[in-house]
Structures are given as C-alpha cells and as structure tokens.
C-alpha cells in the first residue's frame, strides 16, 4: 500500500509512505536537474582526494555531471519559494564504494579497513542524540557527519590509518576531529570549501552537541549499550 503525503509549505520534497506491516518506509522524492557541463568555479579547491584516492580519481570525478536539487531557502525569514542547491551525492556514493587508498581495500582478496564502520558509528550516535534532544540538535543532520568523515579520510589517507583491528582508536580520532569542527564552528563543504556547514549563529547547539559527545566519551558510550 503506497500513499502520497501532501507537500509541506516551504519543503520541496514529496513523501511516499510505503506500508508493509510490521514496518513502514518513507521515501522523499525531490526534483533534481542533471547538469552536463564543467563543475562550477566554487568547486575548484574542493574534493581534496589526491593523496587518498589519487589525482586521476579526482579528475575523473570532476568530469562527471553534477546536479541541482530543489531546496528550501532557510536563509530568508519569509518563505519565498525554493532555491537550487548544488548536489554531489552521486560522487559521494562512488567515494564510499571505492574508499580505499589501495585498490583492493575491503574486497574479498584485500585487507578490510574500518572507514565505513566509523561513519556508521558516528551517524548512529548523532541519530540517537537527536532523538533524545530534538529541540537542541535540530540544526544537525547526517550530512555534517558524512562531511567530517570525508575530511578525516583525506587527512589520514592511507589504508594503514584505518586498519580494522584499530577500530576503537580510529573512531576516537574521527570523533575528535568532528569535535574540533564543532568547537571552532568550522566544517567546510567537501566539494565547495568556502561554504561552511557550521554557522556561528548556532554556537549554542554546537556547544550542546560537544558536551553530549564528551559525556559519551567519558562514560564509555552508554548510548551504544542501550
């Protein structure tokens, strides 16, 4: 049974509710325009994966198309319709699929790393904290965590930096990087580096999330034991 949820004011998404007991799936469909031309100039200094995935991989990514995705303009106090946001989600998916510095990382004949496991852990941590503190953490989404993940992979590019047996240490290192971003209100968009995903106007919520994460660290992550 599939139903369509009426479009909310100021939100560009149409939601499909797919019911199949005992679970229900919500699918957001958003208008996207595929742009078959060179990436915008604002992306010139982004996607710094040269030492991680190689300069050829970066060049191939930049030869790919990009998308414009309908998005509510939250910067305006009054709702004045939707704007278009640059989207590179298809490139992000390719990076996550081929995430290793070595070509056989996490393949059947290769060595397993813990990159994607670290990402899953922090996404789950943020999700649980948002469920517990919806009002205080409404400004945050999984894209903040994913962006910090890409920066961390570029900062520690080698597969030996993410060995599976070092999952605990690697996760803490990634978490410390994310905390540093929160404390400095600085998390550059991975593809458009001059755009900061963390606003100084949201310092209160950033400080709140920092305290909550530090509590989890200091108490051996009780949120993972629930």
CSV table of C-alpha atoms in Angstrom, one decimal:
chain,number,residue,atom,x,y,z
A,1,UNK,CA,0.0,0.0,0.0
A,2,UNK,CA,1.6,3.3,-1.2
A,3,UNK,CA,0.2,6.7,-0.4
A,4,UNK,CA,1.5,10.2,-1.2
A,5,UNK,CA,1.9,12.7,1.6
A,6,UNK,CA,0.8,16.3,0.8
A,7,UNK,CA,3.8,18.6,0.2
A,8,UNK,CA,4.5,20.7,3.3
A,9,UNK,CA,4.8,24.5,2.9
A,10,UNK,CA,8.4,25.5,2.2
A,11,UNK,CA,9.5,21.9,1.7
A,12,UNK,CA,10.4,20.8,-1.8
A,13,UNK,CA,10.0,17.1,-1.1
A,14,UNK,CA,7.1,14.8,-1.9
A,15,UNK,CA,6.9,11.8,0.5
A,16,UNK,CA,5.8,8.3,-0.4
A,17,UNK,CA,4.6,6.2,2.6
A,18,UNK,CA,5.0,2.5,1.8
A,19,UNK,CA,3.1,0.4,4.3
A,20,UNK,CA,4.0,-3.3,4.8
A,21,UNK,CA,3.5,-4.4,8.4
A,22,UNK,CA,5.2,-4.5,10.8
A,23,UNK,CA,7.3,-1.7,9.2
A,24,UNK,CA,6.7,1.4,7.2
A,25,UNK,CA,9.1,3.1,4.8
A,26,UNK,CA,9.1,6.8,4.0
A,27,UNK,CA,10.7,7.8,0.7
A,28,UNK,CA,11.3,11.5,0.0
A,29,UNK,CA,11.3,12.4,-3.7
A,30,UNK,CA,12.9,15.8,-4.6
A,31,UNK,CA,13.2,17.4,-8.0
A,32,UNK,CA,16.8,17.3,-9.4
A,33,UNK,CA,18.2,18.7,-12.6
A,34,UNK,CA,21.2,16.9,-14.1
A,35,UNK,CA,23.8,19.4,-15.4
A,36,UNK,CA,26.1,18.2,-18.2
A,37,UNK,CA,28.9,20.8,-18.1
A,38,UNK,CA,32.0,21.7,-16.2
A,39,UNK,CA,31.7,21.9,-12.4
A,40,UNK,CA,31.2,25.5,-11.0
A,41,UNK,CA,34.2,27.6,-10.2
A,42,UNK,CA,33.3,27.4,-6.5
A,43,UNK,CA,34.3,23.7,-6.5
A,44,UNK,CA,37.9,24.3,-7.9
A,45,UNK,CA,39.6,23.9,-4.5
A,46,UNK,CA,37.3,21.2,-3.2
A,47,UNK,CA,37.3,17.4,-3.3
A,48,UNK,CA,40.9,17.1,-2.0
A,49,UNK,CA,41.3,13.4,-2.5
A,50,UNK,CA,44.6,13.4,-4.3
A,51,UNK,CA,46.7,11.7,-1.6
A,52,UNK,CA,43.7,9.5,-0.6
A,53,UNK,CA,42.1,8.2,-3.8
A,54,UNK,CA,44.6,9.6,-6.3
A,55,UNK,CA,44.7,12.6,-8.7
A,56,UNK,CA,43.3,10.5,-11.5
A,57,UNK,CA,40.3,9.6,-9.4
A,58,UNK,CA,39.7,13.3,-8.6
A,59,UNK,CA,40.0,14.3,-12.3
A,60,UNK,CA,37.5,11.5,-13.3
A,61,UNK,CA,35.0,12.6,-10.6
A,62,UNK,CA,35.2,16.2,-11.9
A,63,UNK,CA,34.5,15.1,-15.4
A,64,UNK,CA,31.2,13.6,-14.1
A,65,UNK,CA,27.9,15.5,-14.2
A,66,UNK,CA,26.6,17.4,-11.2
A,67,UNK,CA,23.0,18.1,-10.0
A,68,UNK,CA,20.8,20.9,-8.9
A,69,UNK,CA,18.4,19.9,-6.2
A,70,UNK,CA,15.4,21.8,-5.1
A,71,UNK,CA,15.9,23.1,-1.6
A,72,UNK,CA,14.1,25.5,0.8
A,73,UNK,CA,15.8,28.8,1.2
A,74,UNK,CA,16.2,28.8,5.0
A,75,UNK,CA,18.3,32.0,5.0
A,76,UNK,CA,15.2,34.0,4.3
A,77,UNK,CA,12.9,34.9,7.2
A,78,UNK,CA,9.9,34.8,5.0
A,79,UNK,CA,9.2,31.7,2.8
A,80,UNK,CA,9.9,32.9,-0.8
A,81,UNK,CA,9.8,29.6,-2.6
A,82,UNK,CA,12.6,27.1,-3.2
A,83,UNK,CA,16.2,27.6,-4.4
A,84,UNK,CA,18.6,25.3,-6.2
A,85,UNK,CA,21.4,23.6,-4.3
A,86,UNK,CA,24.5,22.0,-5.9
A,87,UNK,CA,24.4,18.3,-5.2
A,88,UNK,CA,27.3,15.8,-5.5
A,89,UNK,CA,25.6,12.8,-3.7
A,90,UNK,CA,26.3,10.5,-6.7
A,91,UNK,CA,30.0,11.3,-6.3
A,92,UNK,CA,29.8,10.8,-2.6
A,93,UNK,CA,28.3,7.3,-3.2
A,94,UNK,CA,31.2,6.5,-5.6
A,95,UNK,CA,33.7,7.6,-3.0
A,96,UNK,CA,32.1,5.4,-0.3
A,97,UNK,CA,32.1,2.4,-2.7
A,98,UNK,CA,35.7,2.8,-3.7
A,99,UNK,CA,37.0,4.3,-0.4
A,100,UNK,CA,40.5,2.7,-0.1
A,101,UNK,CA,43.9,4.1,-0.8
A,102,UNK,CA,44.8,0.7,-2.1
A,103,UNK,CA,42.7,-0.7,-5.0
A,104,UNK,CA,41.7,-3.9,-3.1
A,105,UNK,CA,40.7,-2.3,0.2
A,106,UNK,CA,37.7,-4.3,1.7
A,107,UNK,CA,37.4,-6.5,-1.3
A,108,UNK,CA,37.4,-10.3,-1.0
A,109,UNK,CA,41.1,-10.6,-1.7
A,110,UNK,CA,42.0,-7.4,0.1
A,111,UNK,CA,42.5,-6.1,3.6
A,112,UNK,CA,39.5,-4.8,5.5
A,113,UNK,CA,39.5,-1.2,6.8
A,114,UNK,CA,37.2,0.4,9.3
A,115,UNK,CA,36.4,3.7,7.5
A,116,UNK,CA,32.7,2.9,6.8
A,117,UNK,CA,32.3,1.4,10.3
A,118,UNK,CA,33.5,4.6,11.9
A,119,UNK,CA,31.0,6.5,9.7
A,120,UNK,CA,28.1,4.2,10.8
A,121,UNK,CA,29.0,4.6,14.4
A,122,UNK,CA,29.0,8.4,14.4
A,123,UNK,CA,25.9,8.6,12.3
A,124,UNK,CA,24.2,6.3,14.8
A,125,UNK,CA,25.5,8.4,17.7
A,126,UNK,CA,24.1,11.6,16.3
A,127,UNK,CA,20.8,9.9,15.4
A,128,UNK,CA,20.3,8.7,18.9
A,129,UNK,CA,21.3,12.1,20.4
A,130,UNK,CA,18.9,13.9,18.1
A,131,UNK,CA,16.1,11.5,19.1
A,132,UNK,CA,16.8,12.3,22.8
A,133,UNK,CA,17.3,16.1,22.3
A,134,UNK,CA,15.2,17.0,19.3
A,135,UNK,CA,14.9,20.7,20.0
A,136,UNK,CA,18.6,21.3,20.9
A,137,UNK,CA,20.0,19.3,18.0
A,138,UNK,CA,17.5,20.1,15.2
A,139,UNK,CA,20.2,22.0,13.3
A,140,UNK,CA,22.3,18.9,12.8
A,141,UNK,CA,21.9,16.1,10.2
A,142,UNK,CA,23.8,13.1,9.0
A,143,UNK,CA,25.4,15.2,6.3
A,144,UNK,CA,27.5,17.0,8.9
A,145,UNK,CA,28.9,13.6,10.0
A,146,UNK,CA,29.5,12.5,6.4
A,147,UNK,CA,31.3,15.7,5.5
A,148,UNK,CA,33.6,15.4,8.6
A,149,UNK,CA,34.2,11.7,7.5
A,150,UNK,CA,35.4,12.7,4.0
A,151,UNK,CA,37.7,15.4,5.5
A,152,UNK,CA,39.1,12.8,8.0
A,153,UNK,CA,39.7,10.3,5.2
A,154,UNK,CA,41.6,13.0,3.3
A,155,UNK,CA,43.5,13.9,6.4
A,156,UNK,CA,44.5,10.3,7.1
A,157,UNK,CA,44.6,8.9,3.6
A,158,UNK,CA,46.4,5.6,3.9
A,159,UNK,CA,44.7,2.3,4.4
A,160,UNK,CA,47.0,1.6,7.4
A,161,UNK,CA,45.5,4.6,9.1
A,162,UNK,CA,42.2,2.8,9.2
A,163,UNK,CA,43.0,-0.8,10.0
A,164,UNK,CA,40.0,-2.9,11.1
A,165,UNK,CA,41.8,-4.0,14.3
A,166,UNK,CA,42.2,-0.4,15.2
A,167,UNK,CA,38.5,0.5,15.0
A,168,UNK,CA,38.4,1.9,18.6
A,169,UNK,CA,41.3,4.2,18.0
A,170,UNK,CA,40.2,5.3,14.6
A,171,UNK,CA,36.7,6.1,15.7
A,172,UNK,CA,38.0,8.2,18.6
A,173,UNK,CA,40.4,10.0,16.2
A,174,UNK,CA,37.5,10.7,13.8
A,175,UNK,CA,35.3,11.8,16.7
A,176,UNK,CA,38.0,14.2,18.0
A,177,UNK,CA,38.2,15.7,14.5
A,178,UNK,CA,34.4,16.2,14.5
A,179,UNK,CA,34.5,17.8,18.0
A,180,UNK,CA,37.3,20.2,16.8
A,181,UNK,CA,35.0,21.2,13.9
A,182,UNK,CA,32.1,21.9,16.4
A,183,UNK,CA,34.4,23.8,18.8
A,184,UNK,CA,35.6,26.1,16.0
A,185,UNK,CA,32.3,26.3,14.2
A,186,UNK,CA,34.2,25.3,11.1
A,187,UNK,CA,33.2,22.4,8.8
A,188,UNK,CA,33.9,23.3,5.1
A,189,UNK,CA,31.7,21.7,2.5
A,190,UNK,CA,33.9,18.9,1.0
A,191,UNK,CA,33.2,20.0,-2.6
A,192,UNK,CA,32.7,23.8,-2.0
A,193,UNK,CA,35.3,24.6,0.6
A,194,UNK,CA,34.4,28.3,1.0
A,195,UNK,CA,30.9,27.2,2.2
A,196,UNK,CA,30.9,26.5,6.0
A,197,UNK,CA,28.3,24.0,7.1
A,198,UNK,CA,28.5,25.3,10.7
A,199,UNK,CA,27.3,28.8,11.4
A,200,UNK,CA,28.5,31.0,14.3
A,201,UNK,CA,24.8,31.8,14.9
A,202,UNK,CA,24.3,28.2,16.0
A,203,UNK,CA,27.1,28.2,18.7
A,204,UNK,CA,24.6,27.2,21.4
A,205,UNK,CA,23.6,24.0,19.6
A,206,UNK,CA,27.2,23.2,18.7
A,207,UNK,CA,28.3,23.6,22.3
A,208,UNK,CA,25.4,21.4,23.4
A,209,UNK,CA,26.4,18.6,21.0
A,210,UNK,CA,30.0,18.9,22.1
A,211,UNK,CA,29.0,18.4,25.7
A,212,UNK,CA,26.8,15.4,24.8
A,213,UNK,CA,29.6,13.7,22.8
A,214,UNK,CA,32.2,14.3,25.5
A,215,UNK,CA,29.8,12.8,28.0
A,216,UNK,CA,29.5,9.7,25.9
A,217,UNK,CA,33.3,9.5,25.5
A,218,UNK,CA,34.0,9.9,29.2
A,219,UNK,CA,31.4,7.3,30.2
A,220,UNK,CA,32.3,4.6,27.6
A,221,UNK,CA,29.4,5.4,25.2
A,222,UNK,CA,26.4,4.3,27.2
A,223,UNK,CA,24.2,5.2,24.2
A,224,UNK,CA,25.7,2.2,22.3
A,225,UNK,CA,24.8,-0.1,25.2
A,226,UNK,CA,21.1,0.7,25.2
